[in-house]
Short mmCIF file of C-alpha atoms in Angstrom, two decimals:
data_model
loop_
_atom_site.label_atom_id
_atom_site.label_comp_id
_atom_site.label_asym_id
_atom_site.label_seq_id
_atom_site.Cartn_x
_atom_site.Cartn_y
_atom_site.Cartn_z
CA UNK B 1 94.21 127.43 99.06
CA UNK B 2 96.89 125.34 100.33
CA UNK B 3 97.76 124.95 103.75
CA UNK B 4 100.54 123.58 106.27
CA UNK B 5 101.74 122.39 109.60
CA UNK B 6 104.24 121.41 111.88
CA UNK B 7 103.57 118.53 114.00
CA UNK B 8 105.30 115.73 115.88
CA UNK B 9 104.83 112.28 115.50
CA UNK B 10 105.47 109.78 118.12
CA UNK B 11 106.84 106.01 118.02
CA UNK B 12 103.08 104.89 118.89
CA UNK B 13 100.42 107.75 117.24
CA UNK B 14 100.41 109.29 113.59
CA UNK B 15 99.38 112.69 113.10
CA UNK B 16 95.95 113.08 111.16
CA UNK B 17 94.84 116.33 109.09
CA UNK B 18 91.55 116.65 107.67
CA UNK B 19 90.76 118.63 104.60
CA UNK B 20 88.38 119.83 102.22
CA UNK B 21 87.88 119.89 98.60
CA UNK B 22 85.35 122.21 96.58
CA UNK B 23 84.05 122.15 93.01
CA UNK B 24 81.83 120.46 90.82
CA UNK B 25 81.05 117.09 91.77
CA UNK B 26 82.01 116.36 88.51
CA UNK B 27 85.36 116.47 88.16
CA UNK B 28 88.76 115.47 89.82
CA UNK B 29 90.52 118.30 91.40
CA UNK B 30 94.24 117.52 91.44
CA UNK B 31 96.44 118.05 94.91
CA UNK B 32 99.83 118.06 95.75
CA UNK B 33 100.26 115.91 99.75
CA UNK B 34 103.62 116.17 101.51
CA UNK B 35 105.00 115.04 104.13
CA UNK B 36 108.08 116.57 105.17
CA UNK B 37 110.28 114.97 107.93
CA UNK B 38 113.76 114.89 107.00
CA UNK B 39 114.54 118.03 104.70
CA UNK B 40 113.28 119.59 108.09
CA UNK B 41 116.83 120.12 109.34
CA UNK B 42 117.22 122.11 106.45
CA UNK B 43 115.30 124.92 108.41
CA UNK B 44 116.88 124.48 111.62
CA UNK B 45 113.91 122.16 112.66
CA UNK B 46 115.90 119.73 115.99
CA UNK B 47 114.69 116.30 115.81
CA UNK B 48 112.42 115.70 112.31
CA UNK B 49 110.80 112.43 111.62
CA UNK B 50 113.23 110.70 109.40
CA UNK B 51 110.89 108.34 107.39
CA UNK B 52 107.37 109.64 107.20
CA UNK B 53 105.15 107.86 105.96
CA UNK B 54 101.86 109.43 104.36
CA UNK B 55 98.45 108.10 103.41
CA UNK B 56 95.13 109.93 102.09
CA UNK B 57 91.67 108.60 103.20
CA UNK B 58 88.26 109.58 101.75
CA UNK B 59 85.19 110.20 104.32
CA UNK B 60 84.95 106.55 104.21
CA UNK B 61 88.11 105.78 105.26
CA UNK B 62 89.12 103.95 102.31
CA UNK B 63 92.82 104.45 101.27
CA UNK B 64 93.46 106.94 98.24
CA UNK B 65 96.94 107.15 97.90
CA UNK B 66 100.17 106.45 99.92
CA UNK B 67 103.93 107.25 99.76
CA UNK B 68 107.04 106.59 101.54
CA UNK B 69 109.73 107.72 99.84
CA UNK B 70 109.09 110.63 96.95
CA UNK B 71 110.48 110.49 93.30
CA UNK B 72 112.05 113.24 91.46
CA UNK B 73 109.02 112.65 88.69
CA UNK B 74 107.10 114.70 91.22
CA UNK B 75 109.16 118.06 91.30
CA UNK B 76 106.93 119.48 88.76
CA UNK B 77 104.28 119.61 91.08
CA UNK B 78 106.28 121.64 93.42
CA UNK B 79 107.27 124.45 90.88
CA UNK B 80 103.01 124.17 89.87
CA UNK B 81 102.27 124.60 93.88
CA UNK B 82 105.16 127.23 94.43
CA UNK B 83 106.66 124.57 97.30
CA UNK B 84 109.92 124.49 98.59
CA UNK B 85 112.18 121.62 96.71
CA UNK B 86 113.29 118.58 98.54
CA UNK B 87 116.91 116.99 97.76
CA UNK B 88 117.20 114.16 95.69
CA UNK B 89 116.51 111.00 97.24
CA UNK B 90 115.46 111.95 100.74
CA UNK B 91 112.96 110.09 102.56
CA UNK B 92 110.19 112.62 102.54
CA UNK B 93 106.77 111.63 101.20
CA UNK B 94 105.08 113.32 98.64
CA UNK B 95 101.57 112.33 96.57
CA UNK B 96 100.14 113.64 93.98
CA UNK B 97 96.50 113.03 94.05
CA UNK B 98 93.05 113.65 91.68
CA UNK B 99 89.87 114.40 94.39
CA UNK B 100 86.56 114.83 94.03
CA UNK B 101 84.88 117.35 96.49
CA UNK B 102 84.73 116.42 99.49
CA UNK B 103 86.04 115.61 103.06
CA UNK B 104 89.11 113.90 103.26
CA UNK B 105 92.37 113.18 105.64
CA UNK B 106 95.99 112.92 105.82
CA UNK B 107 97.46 110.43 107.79
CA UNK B 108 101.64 110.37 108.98
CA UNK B 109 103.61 107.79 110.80
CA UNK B 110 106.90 107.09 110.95
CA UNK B 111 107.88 104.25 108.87
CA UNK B 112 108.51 101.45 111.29
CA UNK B 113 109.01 103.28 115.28
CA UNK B 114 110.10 106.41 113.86
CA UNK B 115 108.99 109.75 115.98
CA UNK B 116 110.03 113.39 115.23
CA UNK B 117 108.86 116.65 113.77
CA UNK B 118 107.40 116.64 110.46
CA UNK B 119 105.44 120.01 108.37
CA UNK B 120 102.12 117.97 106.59
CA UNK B 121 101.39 120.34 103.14
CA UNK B 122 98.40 120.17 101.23
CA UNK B 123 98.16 122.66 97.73
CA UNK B 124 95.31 122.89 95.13
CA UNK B 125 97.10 122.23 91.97
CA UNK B 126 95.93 123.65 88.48
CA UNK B 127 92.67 122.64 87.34
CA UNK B 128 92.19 122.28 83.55
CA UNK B 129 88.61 121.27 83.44
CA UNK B 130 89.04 120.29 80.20
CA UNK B 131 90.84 117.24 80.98
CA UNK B 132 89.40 116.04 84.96
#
Protein backbone atom coordinates (compact mmCIF):
# COMPACT_ATOMS: atom_id res chain seq x y z
CA UNK A 1 0.00 0.00 0.00
CA UNK A 2 1.21 3.40 -0.23
CA UNK A 3 2.24 5.42 2.50
CA UNK A 4 3.16 9.13 3.65
CA UNK A 5 4.75 11.64 5.92
CA UNK A 6 5.36 14.91 7.08
CA UNK A 7 8.77 15.78 7.98
CA UNK A 8 11.14 18.74 8.21
CA UNK A 9 14.23 19.13 6.61
CA UNK A 10 16.97 21.25 7.84
CA UNK A 11 19.74 23.50 6.00
CA UNK A 12 22.40 20.68 7.11
CA UNK A 13 20.38 16.96 7.30
CA UNK A 14 17.94 15.33 4.63
CA UNK A 15 15.20 13.30 5.74
CA UNK A 16 15.56 9.46 4.86
CA UNK A 17 12.51 6.90 4.50
CA UNK A 18 13.03 3.36 4.03
CA UNK A 19 10.67 1.10 2.22
CA UNK A 20 9.79 -2.16 1.04
CA UNK A 21 8.85 -3.81 -2.08
CA UNK A 22 7.15 -7.39 -2.46
CA UNK A 23 6.63 -9.73 -5.41
CA UNK A 24 8.29 -11.98 -7.58
CA UNK A 25 11.82 -11.45 -7.90
CA UNK A 26 11.12 -11.46 -11.30
CA UNK A 27 9.67 -8.57 -12.26
CA UNK A 28 9.77 -4.68 -11.87
CA UNK A 29 7.10 -3.34 -9.69
CA UNK A 30 6.41 0.25 -10.73
CA UNK A 31 6.15 3.23 -7.86
CA UNK A 32 5.13 6.56 -7.80
CA UNK A 33 8.05 8.85 -5.15
CA UNK A 34 7.10 12.39 -4.15
CA UNK A 35 8.35 14.81 -2.53
CA UNK A 36 6.16 17.52 -1.64
CA UNK A 37 7.57 20.84 -0.24
CA UNK A 38 6.06 23.71 -1.82
CA UNK A 39 2.32 22.80 -2.80
CA UNK A 40 2.44 22.35 1.11
CA UNK A 41 1.02 25.82 1.71
CA UNK A 42 -1.74 24.68 -0.18
CA UNK A 43 -2.90 22.81 3.08
CA UNK A 44 -2.15 25.41 5.46
CA UNK A 45 1.31 23.71 6.09
CA UNK A 46 3.70 27.26 7.70
CA UNK A 47 7.11 27.04 6.45
CA UNK A 48 7.43 24.01 3.53
CA UNK A 49 10.71 23.22 1.97
CA UNK A 50 10.65 25.17 -1.20
CA UNK A 51 13.00 23.04 -3.45
CA UNK A 52 13.12 19.44 -2.39
CA UNK A 53 15.14 17.51 -3.74
CA UNK A 54 14.52 13.58 -3.89
CA UNK A 55 16.68 10.55 -4.56
CA UNK A 56 15.92 6.61 -4.35
CA UNK A 57 18.72 4.22 -3.17
CA UNK A 58 18.70 0.39 -3.38
CA UNK A 59 20.07 -1.71 -0.20
CA UNK A 60 23.33 -0.97 -1.68
CA UNK A 61 23.14 2.45 -1.70
CA UNK A 62 23.48 2.90 -5.27
CA UNK A 63 21.35 5.76 -6.76
CA UNK A 64 18.02 4.67 -8.62
CA UNK A 65 16.43 7.65 -9.56
CA UNK A 66 16.44 11.42 -8.69
CA UNK A 67 14.28 14.55 -9.30
CA UNK A 68 14.23 18.12 -8.59
CA UNK A 69 11.72 19.69 -10.23
CA UNK A 70 8.55 17.37 -11.54
CA UNK A 71 7.05 17.47 -15.16
CA UNK A 72 3.50 17.53 -16.04
CA UNK A 73 4.32 14.05 -18.13
CA UNK A 74 4.00 12.58 -14.67
CA UNK A 75 0.30 13.55 -13.70
CA UNK A 76 -0.87 10.31 -14.96
CA UNK A 77 0.70 8.63 -12.29
CA UNK A 78 -1.12 10.66 -9.80
CA UNK A 79 -4.73 9.94 -11.18
CA UNK A 80 -3.18 5.84 -11.32
CA UNK A 81 -2.09 6.36 -7.41
CA UNK A 82 -5.31 8.44 -6.47
CA UNK A 83 -2.68 11.46 -5.25
CA UNK A 84 -3.44 14.86 -4.80
CA UNK A 85 -2.34 17.07 -8.07
CA UNK A 86 0.47 19.50 -7.85
CA UNK A 87 0.27 22.96 -9.92
CA UNK A 88 2.04 23.32 -12.95
CA UNK A 89 5.53 24.07 -12.66
CA UNK A 90 6.13 24.01 -8.93
CA UNK A 91 9.25 22.85 -7.52
CA UNK A 92 8.05 19.65 -5.97
CA UNK A 93 9.81 16.38 -6.87
CA UNK A 94 8.19 13.56 -8.14
CA UNK A 95 9.75 9.98 -9.67
CA UNK A 96 8.36 7.48 -11.19
CA UNK A 97 10.28 4.38 -10.61
CA UNK A 98 10.32 0.31 -11.79
CA UNK A 99 11.66 -1.88 -8.41
CA UNK A 100 12.42 -5.11 -7.89
CA UNK A 101 11.57 -6.51 -4.35
CA UNK A 102 13.34 -5.42 -1.99
CA UNK A 103 14.62 -2.85 0.62
CA UNK A 104 15.04 0.46 -0.50
CA UNK A 105 15.17 4.39 0.68
CA UNK A 106 14.09 7.80 0.00
CA UNK A 107 16.31 10.45 0.48
CA UNK A 108 15.15 14.63 0.67
CA UNK A 109 17.22 17.72 0.89
CA UNK A 110 16.65 20.94 0.07
CA UNK A 111 18.16 21.92 -3.11
CA UNK A 112 21.11 24.05 -2.18
CA UNK A 113 20.50 25.31 2.02
CA UNK A 114 16.92 24.97 1.75
CA UNK A 115 15.04 23.74 5.19
CA UNK A 116 11.23 23.44 5.74
CA UNK A 117 8.37 21.01 5.95
CA UNK A 118 7.94 18.61 3.28
CA UNK A 119 5.09 15.23 3.12
CA UNK A 120 7.59 12.21 1.42
CA UNK A 121 4.75 9.77 -0.60
CA UNK A 122 5.45 6.48 -1.76
CA UNK A 123 2.31 4.45 -3.87
CA UNK A 124 2.40 0.95 -5.53
CA UNK A 125 1.35 1.71 -8.99
CA UNK A 126 -0.50 -0.87 -11.32
CA UNK A 127 1.27 -3.92 -12.07
CA UNK A 128 0.64 -5.49 -15.51
CA UNK A 129 2.83 -8.49 -15.27
CA UNK A 130 2.56 -8.89 -18.65
CA UNK A 131 4.80 -6.17 -19.52
CA UNK A 132 7.58 -5.84 -16.13
Amino acid sequence: GNSSGLATVSPTAGVIKGFQVKGDSQHYYPFLIRAIGPSLSRFGVANPLQDPLVKIFDSANNMLAENDNWNGFDEWAFREAGAFGLPKGSADSVVIVYLRPGTYTIQVKGFGTGAGAVLLEEYPLPFNPGRG
